[in-house]
Coordinates of C-alpha atoms in Angstrom, one line a residue:
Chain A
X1 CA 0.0 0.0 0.0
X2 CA 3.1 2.0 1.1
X3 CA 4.4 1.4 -2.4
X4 CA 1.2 2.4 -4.1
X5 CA 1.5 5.7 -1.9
X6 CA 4.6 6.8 -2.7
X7 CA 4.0 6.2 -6.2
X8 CA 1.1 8.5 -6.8
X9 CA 3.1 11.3 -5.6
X10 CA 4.0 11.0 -8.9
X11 CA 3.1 13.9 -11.4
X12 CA -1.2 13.6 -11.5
X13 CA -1.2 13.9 -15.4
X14 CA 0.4 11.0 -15.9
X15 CA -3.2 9.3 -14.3
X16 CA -4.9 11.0 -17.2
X17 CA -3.0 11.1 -20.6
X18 CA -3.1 8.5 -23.2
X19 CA -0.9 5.1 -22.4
X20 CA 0.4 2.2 -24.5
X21 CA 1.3 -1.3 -23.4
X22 CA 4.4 -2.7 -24.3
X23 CA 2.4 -4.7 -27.2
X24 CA 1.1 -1.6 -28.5
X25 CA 3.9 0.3 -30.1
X26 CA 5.6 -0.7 -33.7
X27 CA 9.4 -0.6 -33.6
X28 CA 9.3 2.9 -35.8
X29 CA 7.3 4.2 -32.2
X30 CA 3.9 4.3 -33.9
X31 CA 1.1 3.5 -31.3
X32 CA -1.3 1.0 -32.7
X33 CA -3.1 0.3 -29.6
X34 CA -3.1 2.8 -26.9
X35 CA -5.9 3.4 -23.4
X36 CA -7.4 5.9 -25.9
X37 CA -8.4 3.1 -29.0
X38 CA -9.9 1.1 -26.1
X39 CA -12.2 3.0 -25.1
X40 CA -13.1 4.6 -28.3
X41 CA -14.2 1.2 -29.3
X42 CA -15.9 0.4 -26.1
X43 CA -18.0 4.0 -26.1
X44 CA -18.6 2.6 -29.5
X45 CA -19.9 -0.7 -28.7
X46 CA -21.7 1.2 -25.6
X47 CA -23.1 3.6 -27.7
X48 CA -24.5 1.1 -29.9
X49 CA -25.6 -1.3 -27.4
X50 CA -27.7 1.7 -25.4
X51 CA -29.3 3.1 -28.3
X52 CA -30.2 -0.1 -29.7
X53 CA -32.1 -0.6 -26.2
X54 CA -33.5 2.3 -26.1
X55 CA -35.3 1.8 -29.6
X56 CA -36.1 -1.0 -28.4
X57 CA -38.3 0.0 -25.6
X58 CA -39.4 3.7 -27.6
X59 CA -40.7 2.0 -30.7
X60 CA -44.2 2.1 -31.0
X61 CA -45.9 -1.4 -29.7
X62 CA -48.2 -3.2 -31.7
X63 CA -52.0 -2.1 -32.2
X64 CA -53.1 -4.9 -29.4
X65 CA -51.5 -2.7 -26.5
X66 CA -54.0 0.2 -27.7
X67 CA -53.1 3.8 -26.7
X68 CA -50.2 1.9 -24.2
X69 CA -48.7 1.4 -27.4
X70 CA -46.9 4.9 -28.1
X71 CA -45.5 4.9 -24.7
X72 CA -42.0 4.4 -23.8
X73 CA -41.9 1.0 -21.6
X74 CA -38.7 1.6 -19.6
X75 CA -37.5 4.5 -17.6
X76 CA -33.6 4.8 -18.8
X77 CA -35.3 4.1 -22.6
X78 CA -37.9 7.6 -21.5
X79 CA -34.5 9.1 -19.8
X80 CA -32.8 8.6 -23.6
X81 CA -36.3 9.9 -25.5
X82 CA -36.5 13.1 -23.3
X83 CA -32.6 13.9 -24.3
X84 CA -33.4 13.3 -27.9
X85 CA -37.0 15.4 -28.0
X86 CA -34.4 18.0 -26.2
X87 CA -32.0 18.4 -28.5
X88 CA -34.0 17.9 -31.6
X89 CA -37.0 20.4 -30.7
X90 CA -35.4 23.2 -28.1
X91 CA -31.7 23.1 -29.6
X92 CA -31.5 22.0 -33.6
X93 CA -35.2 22.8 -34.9
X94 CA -35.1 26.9 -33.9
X95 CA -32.0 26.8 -35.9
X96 CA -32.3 24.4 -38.4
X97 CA -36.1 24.6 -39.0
X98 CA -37.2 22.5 -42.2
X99 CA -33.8 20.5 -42.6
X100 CA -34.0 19.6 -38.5
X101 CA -34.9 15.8 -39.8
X102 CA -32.2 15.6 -41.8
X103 CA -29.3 16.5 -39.5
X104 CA -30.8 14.8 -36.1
X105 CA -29.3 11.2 -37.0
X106 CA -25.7 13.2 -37.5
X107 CA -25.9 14.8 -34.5
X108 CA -28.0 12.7 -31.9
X109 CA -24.9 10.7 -33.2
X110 CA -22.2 13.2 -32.3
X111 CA -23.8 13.5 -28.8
X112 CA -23.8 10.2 -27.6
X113 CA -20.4 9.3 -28.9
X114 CA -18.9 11.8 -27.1
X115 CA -21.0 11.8 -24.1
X116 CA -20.4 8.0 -23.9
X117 CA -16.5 8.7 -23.9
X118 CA -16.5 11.7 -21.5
X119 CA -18.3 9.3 -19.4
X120 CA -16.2 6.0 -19.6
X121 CA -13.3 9.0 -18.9
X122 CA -15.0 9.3 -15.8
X123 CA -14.7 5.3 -14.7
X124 CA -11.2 4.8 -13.5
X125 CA -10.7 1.8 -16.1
X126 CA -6.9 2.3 -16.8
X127 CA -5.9 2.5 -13.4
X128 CA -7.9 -0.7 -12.4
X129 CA -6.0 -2.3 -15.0
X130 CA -2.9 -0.9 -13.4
X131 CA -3.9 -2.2 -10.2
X132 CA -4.4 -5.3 -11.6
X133 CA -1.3 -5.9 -13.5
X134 CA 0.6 -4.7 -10.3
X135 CA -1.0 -7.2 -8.0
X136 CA 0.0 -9.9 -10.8
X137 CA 3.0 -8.6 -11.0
X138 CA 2.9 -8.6 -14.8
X139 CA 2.3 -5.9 -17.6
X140 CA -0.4 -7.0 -19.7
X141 CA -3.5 -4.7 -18.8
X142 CA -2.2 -1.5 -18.6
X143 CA -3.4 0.8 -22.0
X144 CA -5.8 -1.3 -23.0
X145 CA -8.3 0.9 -22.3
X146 CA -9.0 3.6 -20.0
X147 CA -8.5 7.6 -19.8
X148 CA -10.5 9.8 -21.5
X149 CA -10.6 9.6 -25.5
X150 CA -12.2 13.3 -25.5
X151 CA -9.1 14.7 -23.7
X152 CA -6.8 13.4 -26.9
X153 CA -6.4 16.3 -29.1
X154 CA -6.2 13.9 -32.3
X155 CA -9.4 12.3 -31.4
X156 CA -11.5 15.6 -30.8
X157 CA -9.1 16.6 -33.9
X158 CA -11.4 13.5 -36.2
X159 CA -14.8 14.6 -34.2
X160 CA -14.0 17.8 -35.3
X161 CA -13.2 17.0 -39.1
X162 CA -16.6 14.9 -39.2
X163 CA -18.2 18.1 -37.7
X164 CA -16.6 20.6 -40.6
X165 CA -17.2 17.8 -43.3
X166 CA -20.9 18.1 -42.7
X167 CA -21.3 21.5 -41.9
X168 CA -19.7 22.5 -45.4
X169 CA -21.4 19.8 -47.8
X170 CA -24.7 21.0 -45.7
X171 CA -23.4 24.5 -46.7
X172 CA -23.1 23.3 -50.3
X173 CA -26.4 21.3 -50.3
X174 CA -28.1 24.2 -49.3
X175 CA -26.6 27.3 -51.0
X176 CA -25.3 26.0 -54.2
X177 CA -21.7 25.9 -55.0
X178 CA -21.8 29.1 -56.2
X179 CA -23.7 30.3 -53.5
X180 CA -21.1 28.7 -51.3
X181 CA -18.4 30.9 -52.8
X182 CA -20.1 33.6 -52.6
X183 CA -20.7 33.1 -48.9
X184 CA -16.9 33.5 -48.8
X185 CA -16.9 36.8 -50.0
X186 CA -19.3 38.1 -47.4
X187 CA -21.3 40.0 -49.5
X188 CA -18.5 42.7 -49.4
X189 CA -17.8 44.5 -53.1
X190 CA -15.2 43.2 -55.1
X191 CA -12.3 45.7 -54.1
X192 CA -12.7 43.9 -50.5
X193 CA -12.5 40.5 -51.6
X194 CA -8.3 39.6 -51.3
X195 CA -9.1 40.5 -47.7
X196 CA -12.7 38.9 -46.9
X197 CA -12.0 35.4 -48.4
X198 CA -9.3 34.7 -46.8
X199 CA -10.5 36.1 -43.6
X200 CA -13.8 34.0 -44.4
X201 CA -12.1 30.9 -45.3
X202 CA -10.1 31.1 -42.3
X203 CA -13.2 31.1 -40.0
X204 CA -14.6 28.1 -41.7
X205 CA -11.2 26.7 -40.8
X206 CA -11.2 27.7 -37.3
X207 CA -14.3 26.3 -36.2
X208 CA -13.5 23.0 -35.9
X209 CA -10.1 23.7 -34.2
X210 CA -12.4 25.7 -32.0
X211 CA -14.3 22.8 -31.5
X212 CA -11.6 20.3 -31.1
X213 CA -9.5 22.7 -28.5
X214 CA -13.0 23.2 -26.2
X215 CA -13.6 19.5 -26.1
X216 CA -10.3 18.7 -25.9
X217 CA -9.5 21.7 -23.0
X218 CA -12.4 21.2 -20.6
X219 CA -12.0 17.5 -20.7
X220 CA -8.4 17.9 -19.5
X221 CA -8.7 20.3 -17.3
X222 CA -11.7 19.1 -14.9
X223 CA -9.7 15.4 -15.4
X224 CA -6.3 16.8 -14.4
X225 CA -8.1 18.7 -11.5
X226 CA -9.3 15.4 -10.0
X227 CA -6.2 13.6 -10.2
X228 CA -4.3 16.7 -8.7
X229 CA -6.6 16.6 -5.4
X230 CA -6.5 12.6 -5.6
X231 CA -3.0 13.4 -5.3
X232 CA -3.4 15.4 -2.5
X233 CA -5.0 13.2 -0.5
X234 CA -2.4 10.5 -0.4
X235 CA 0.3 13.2 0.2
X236 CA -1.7 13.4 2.9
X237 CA -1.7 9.9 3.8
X238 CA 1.6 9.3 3.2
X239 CA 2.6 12.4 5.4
X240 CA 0.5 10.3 8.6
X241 CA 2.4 7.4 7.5
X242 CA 6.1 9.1 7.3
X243 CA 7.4 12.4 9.1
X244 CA 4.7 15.1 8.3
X245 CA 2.7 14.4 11.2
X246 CA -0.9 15.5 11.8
X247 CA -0.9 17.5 9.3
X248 CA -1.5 14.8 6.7
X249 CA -5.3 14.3 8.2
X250 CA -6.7 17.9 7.0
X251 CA -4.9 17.6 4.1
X252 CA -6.6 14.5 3.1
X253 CA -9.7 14.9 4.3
X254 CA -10.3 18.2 2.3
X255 CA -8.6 16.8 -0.4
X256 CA -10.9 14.0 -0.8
X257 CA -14.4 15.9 -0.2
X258 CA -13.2 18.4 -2.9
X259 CA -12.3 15.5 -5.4
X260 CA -15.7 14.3 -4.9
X261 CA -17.4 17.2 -5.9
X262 CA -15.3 17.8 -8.8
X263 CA -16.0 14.4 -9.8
X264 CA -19.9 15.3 -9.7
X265 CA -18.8 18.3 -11.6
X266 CA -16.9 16.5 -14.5
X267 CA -20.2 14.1 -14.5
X268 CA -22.1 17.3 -15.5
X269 CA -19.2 18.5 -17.5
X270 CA -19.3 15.2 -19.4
X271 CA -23.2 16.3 -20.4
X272 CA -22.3 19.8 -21.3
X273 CA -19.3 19.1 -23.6
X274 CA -20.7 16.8 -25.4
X275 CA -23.9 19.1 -25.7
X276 CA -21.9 22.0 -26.4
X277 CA -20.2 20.4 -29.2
X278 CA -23.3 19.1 -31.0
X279 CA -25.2 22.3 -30.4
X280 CA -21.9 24.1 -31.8
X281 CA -22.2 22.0 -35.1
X282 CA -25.6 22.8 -35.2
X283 CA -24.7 26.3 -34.7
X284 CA -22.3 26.3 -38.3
X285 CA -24.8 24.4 -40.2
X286 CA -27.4 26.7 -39.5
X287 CA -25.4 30.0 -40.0
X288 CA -23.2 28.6 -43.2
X289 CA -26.5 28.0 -45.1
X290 CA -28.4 30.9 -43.5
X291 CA -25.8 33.6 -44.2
X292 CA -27.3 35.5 -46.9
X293 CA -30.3 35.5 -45.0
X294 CA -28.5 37.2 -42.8
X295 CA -27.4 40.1 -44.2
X296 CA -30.6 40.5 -45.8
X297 CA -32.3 40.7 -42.4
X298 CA -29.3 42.9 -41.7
X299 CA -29.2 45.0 -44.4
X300 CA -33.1 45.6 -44.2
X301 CA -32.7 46.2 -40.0
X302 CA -29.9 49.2 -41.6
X303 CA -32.6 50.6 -43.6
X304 CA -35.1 50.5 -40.9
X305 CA -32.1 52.1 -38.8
X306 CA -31.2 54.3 -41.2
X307 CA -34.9 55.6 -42.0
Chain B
X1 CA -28.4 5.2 -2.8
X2 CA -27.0 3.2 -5.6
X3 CA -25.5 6.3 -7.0
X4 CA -23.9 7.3 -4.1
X5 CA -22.4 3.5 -3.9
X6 CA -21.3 3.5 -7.3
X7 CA -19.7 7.1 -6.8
X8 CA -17.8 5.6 -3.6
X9 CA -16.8 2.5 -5.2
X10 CA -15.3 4.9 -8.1
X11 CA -14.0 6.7 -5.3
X12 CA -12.5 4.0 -3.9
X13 CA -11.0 2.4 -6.9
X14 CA -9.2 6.1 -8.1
X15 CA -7.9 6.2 -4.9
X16 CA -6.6 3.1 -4.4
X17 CA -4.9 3.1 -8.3
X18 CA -3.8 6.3 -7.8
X19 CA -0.2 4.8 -8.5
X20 CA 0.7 6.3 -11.7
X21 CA 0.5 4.1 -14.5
X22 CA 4.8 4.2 -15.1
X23 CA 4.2 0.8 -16.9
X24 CA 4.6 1.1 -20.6
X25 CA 4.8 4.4 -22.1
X26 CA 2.8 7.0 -22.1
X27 CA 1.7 10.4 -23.8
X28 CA 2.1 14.0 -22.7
X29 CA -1.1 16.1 -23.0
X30 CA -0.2 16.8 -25.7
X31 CA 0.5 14.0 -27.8
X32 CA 2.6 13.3 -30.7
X33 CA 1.9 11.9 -34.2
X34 CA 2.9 8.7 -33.7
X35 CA 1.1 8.8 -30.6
X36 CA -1.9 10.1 -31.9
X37 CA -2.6 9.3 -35.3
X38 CA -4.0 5.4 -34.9
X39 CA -6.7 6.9 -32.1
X40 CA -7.6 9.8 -34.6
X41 CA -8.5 7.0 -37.2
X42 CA -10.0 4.9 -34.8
X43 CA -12.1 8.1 -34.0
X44 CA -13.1 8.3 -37.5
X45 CA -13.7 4.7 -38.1
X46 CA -15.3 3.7 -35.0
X47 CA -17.8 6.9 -35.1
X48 CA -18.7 5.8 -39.0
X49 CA -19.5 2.5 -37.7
X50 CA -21.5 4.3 -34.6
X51 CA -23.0 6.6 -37.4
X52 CA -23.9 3.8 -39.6
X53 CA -25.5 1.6 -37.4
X54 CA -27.4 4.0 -35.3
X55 CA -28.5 5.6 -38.6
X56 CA -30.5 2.1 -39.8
X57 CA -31.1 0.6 -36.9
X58 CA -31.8 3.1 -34.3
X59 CA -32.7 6.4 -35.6
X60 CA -35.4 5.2 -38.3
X61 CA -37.1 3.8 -35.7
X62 CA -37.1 6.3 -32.6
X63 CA -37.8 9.4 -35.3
X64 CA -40.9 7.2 -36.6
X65 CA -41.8 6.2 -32.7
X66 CA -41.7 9.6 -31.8
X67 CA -43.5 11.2 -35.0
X68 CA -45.9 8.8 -34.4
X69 CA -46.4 9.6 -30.8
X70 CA -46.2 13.4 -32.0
X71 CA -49.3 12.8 -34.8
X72 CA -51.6 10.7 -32.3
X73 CA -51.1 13.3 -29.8
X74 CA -52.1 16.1 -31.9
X75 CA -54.7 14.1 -33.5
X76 CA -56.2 13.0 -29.9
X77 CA -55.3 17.1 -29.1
X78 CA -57.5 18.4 -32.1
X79 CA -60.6 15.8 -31.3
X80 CA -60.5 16.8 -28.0
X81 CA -60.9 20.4 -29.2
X82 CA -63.3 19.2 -31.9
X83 CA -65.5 17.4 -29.0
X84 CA -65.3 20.2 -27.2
X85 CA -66.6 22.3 -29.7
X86 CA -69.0 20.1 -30.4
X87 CA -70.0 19.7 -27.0
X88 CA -69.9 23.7 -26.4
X89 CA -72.4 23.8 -30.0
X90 CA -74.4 21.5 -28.2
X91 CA -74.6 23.3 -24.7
X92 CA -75.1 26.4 -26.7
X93 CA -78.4 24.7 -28.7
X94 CA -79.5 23.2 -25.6
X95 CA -79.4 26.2 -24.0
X96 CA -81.1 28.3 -26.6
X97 CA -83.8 25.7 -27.1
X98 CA -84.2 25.6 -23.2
X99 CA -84.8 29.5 -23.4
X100 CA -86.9 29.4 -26.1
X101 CA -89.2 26.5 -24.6
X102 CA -89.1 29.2 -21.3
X103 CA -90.4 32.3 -23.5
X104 CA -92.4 30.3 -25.4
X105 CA -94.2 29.0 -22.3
X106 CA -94.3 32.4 -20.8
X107 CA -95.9 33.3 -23.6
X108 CA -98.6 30.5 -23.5
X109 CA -99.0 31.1 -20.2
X110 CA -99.5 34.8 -20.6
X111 CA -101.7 34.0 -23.7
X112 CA -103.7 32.0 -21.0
X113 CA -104.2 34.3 -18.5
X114 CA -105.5 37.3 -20.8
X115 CA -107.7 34.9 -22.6
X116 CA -109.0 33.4 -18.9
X117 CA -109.5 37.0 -18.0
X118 CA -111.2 37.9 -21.3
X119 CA -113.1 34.5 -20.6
X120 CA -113.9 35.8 -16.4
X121 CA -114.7 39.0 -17.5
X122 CA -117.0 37.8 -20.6
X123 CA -118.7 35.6 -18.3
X124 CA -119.2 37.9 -15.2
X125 CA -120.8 40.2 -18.2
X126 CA -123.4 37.8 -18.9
X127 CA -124.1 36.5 -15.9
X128 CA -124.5 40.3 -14.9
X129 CA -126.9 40.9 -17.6
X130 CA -128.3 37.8 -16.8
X131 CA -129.3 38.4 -13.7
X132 CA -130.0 41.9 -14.4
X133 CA -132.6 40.5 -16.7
X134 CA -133.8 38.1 -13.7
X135 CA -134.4 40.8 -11.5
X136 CA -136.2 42.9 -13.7
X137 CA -138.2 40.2 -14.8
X138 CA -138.8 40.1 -11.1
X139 CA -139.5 43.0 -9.8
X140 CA -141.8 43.3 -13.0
X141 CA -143.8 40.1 -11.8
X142 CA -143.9 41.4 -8.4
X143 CA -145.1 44.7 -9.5
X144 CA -147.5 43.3 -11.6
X145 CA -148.4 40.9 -8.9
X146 CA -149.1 43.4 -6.6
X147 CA -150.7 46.0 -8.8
X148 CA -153.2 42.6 -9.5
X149 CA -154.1 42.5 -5.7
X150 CA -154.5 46.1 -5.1
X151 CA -157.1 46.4 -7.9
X152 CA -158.8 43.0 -6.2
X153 CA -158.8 44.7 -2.4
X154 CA -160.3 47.7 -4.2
X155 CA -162.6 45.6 -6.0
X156 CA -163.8 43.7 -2.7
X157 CA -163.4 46.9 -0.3
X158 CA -165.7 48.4 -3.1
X159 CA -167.9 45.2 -3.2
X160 CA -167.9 45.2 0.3
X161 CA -168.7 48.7 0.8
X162 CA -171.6 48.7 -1.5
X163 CA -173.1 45.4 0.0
X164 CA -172.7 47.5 3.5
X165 CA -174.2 50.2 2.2
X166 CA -177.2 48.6 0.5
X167 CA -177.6 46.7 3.4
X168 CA -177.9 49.9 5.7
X169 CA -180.1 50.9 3.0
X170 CA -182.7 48.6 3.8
X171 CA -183.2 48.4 7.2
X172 CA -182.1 49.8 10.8
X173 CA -179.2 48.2 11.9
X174 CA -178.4 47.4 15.7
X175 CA -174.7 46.9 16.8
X176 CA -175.3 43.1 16.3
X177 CA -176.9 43.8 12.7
X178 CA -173.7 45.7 11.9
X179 CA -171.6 43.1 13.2
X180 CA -173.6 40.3 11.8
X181 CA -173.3 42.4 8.4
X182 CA -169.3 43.1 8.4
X183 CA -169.0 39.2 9.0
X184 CA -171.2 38.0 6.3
X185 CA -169.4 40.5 3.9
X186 CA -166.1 39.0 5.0
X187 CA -167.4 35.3 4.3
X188 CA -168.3 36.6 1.1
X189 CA -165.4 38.4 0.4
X190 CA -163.4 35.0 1.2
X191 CA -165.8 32.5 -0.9
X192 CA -165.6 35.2 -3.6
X193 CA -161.6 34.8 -3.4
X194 CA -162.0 31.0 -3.1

């Protein structure tokens, strides 16, 4: 236990970035297994798995049940309908309005995924396998899964790609190409154009970074904070067991209460990110194909103003 | 309860693995290519599996659950409203046909009374005239009647007067002839009425 003690005062990060087992790595250094592949795969399966339940138990029942039939017939399955309803009337149909059917699959799918990985980043999977591998006294476990796939910059980096791939076909689909083009141009005359296109071109650029460095920021963060007071408290622990005296007891104790309610934060962090970063998407769809409409409601609120 | 349990077990489990992971090799924050590039394909692959899946097995059939749900609650919303509406047309014909029924029997009942006091007032007027009529036809007998029996006590007191008188004209009379005399004129007078 000693052992395990002194070991975590050990920098905290190291509990929550990406590892690799021994197995995983190519002789050139190329990871083709880390923690992070894991439990990309496993919020996959998860993903899959839940959903697939919860259609399940939301599909309507046959015509024998009579009016029983259009009701949800288990409480996580009603849990999963409410968050759908949610985000497809109150977030994506003000801003989407007619085209709200078409983008739902995309981005029901975008929230799960990454709500189902913030979550498994929350379930200390990696370091049970650690635990494990240490009371077996071998290495086998350790990376196969674990940590927190959001809080990899490359993996928000792909979310992030998906994201702009959609939002710029849907800017295509609905504006023409030509229309597209023109959307770079911001409606500016034709003397402004060396500067607005690339200035537009670079915010269609920049909003999936933006995405990818939010998800990828606030997952971090709120993880790194928990391992840090973790960290804390078996300084603590270890200062009762070695020469620190007393002093180890506050330590811990406050330690630990605050780690516990920043892990029922990063719960409701998990929720938000992954809400942020669907409703975000939803955001650029909505405002790459509505932009002329835009500046016509502008340029008509100028004349209003102007008059 | 069973949150709170699961959120100590968590708990207990961080805790007690908070040894750092120093066993195979692992990534800064930030990490490299090499690091990073298989889980940034994984993250494309394994989300277009997700995607694909979802998208014919799950979403078809929640977006047609809940469209369904959404149509047979509007369609059960708008026959409530049309029931209502019925009901309210209803209320509002009942209720007009319930205040017409009330005028139109205030009227009948009206109509009754003016034509039983046209009726009353007819009848007291005949029976008025009627017994007007009665009376006269009365008073008229009675007159008649007693007109008929003052001429007959004339007639006798003149009868009887001349019989006294011829009588005195004969002879003397005594007091008991003159009594004798009123008495005989009185039986007279009677048999004469008989």
């Amino acid at each position: 236990m000693l052992d395990l003690l002194m070991l975590a005062a050990d920098n905290p990060v190291d509990h929550v970035v990406n590892h690799a087992p021994e197995w995983g790595k190519t002789a050139g250094g190329l990871w083709w297994w880390s923690a992070h592949v894991g439990t990309l795969i496993l919020a996959g399966l998860l993903t899959v798995i839940t959903m697939l339940f919860a259609a399940s138990k939301i599909r309507t029942g046959p015509e024998s049940q009579g009016a029983a039939r259009y009701t949800t017939r288990n409480p996580f399955a009603h849990m999963i309908e409410v968050i759908l309803l949610y985000l497809r009337e109150t977030t994506a149909r003000p801003l989407l309005h007619g085209r709200t059917d078409t983008f739902m699959p995309f981005l029901w799918t975008v929230f799960f995924f990454i709500l189902f990985n913030n979550l498994l980043g929350l379930v200390p999977i990696m370091d049970t396998f650690h635990l494990v591998d240490k009371i077996i006294g071998q290495d086998v476990l350790t990376g196969l899964a674990g940590s927190t796939a959001t809080q990899n910059l490359f993996v928000t980096a792909a979310l992030s790609i998906i994201a702009a791939i959609v939002i710029n076909i849907a800017g295509v689909r609905e504006l023409g190409v030509g229309g597209y083009l023109k959307h770079l141009t911001a409606g500016t005359p034709v003397y402004l154009w060396p500067l607005m296109i690339p200035i537009e071109v670079m915010g269609t650029l920049i909003k999936p970074v933006a995405l990818a460095l939010r998800l990828f920021a606030n997952m971090t963060a709120g993880h790194i904070l928990v391992a840090v007071l973790f960290s804390f408290a078996v300084k603590g622990v270890g200062m009762l067991a070695g020469d620190g005296g007393l002093l180890g007891a506050p330590i811990s104790v406050v330690s630990i209460i605050a780690a516990v309610a920043i892990y029922f934060l990063e719960i409701f962090v998990a929720f938000l990110q992954a809400f942020v970063f669907m409703f975000l998407t939803t955001v650029f769809i909505s405002q790459l194909a509505h932009h002329d409409e835009h500046e016509h409601h502008d340029e008509h609120g100028h004349e209003h103003a102007h008059a | 309860m069973k949150k709170f349990a699961f959120a100590l077990a968590s708990l207990s489990l961080s805790s007690a693995a908070l040894a750092a992971p120093e066993s195979g090799e692992k990534a800064g924050v930030l990490p490299t290519m090499l690091q990073g590039l298989v889980p940034m394909i994984v993250s494309l692959v394994v989300f277009g599996l997700v995607f694909a899946v979802l998208a014919v097995k799950v979403w078809p059939v929640i977006v047609k659950a809940l469209n369904e749900r959404e149509s047979k609650i509007r369609s059960e919303i708008e026959s409530a409203e049309m029931a209502r509406q019925q009901a309210k047309a209803a209320l509002d014909q009942y209720e007009r046909a319930l205040a017409e029924a009330r005028a139109e029997a205030q009227r009948e009942l009206e109509k009754a009374k003016s034509l039983q006091a046209a009726q009353l007032a007819e009848l007291k007027a005949k029976n008025d005239v009627a017994i007007a009529m009665e009376r006269d036809k009365a008073m008229r007998e009675i007159d008649a009647s007693k007109k008929l029996a003052i001429q007959e006590i004339y007639a006798q007191g003149a009868a009887l007067s001349t019989a006294v008188a011829g009588r005195i004209l004969q002879r003397e009379l005594n007091p008991a002839d003159y009594q004798r005399l009123v008495d005989e004129a009185v039986a007279g007078l009677g048999a004469s009425k008989n």
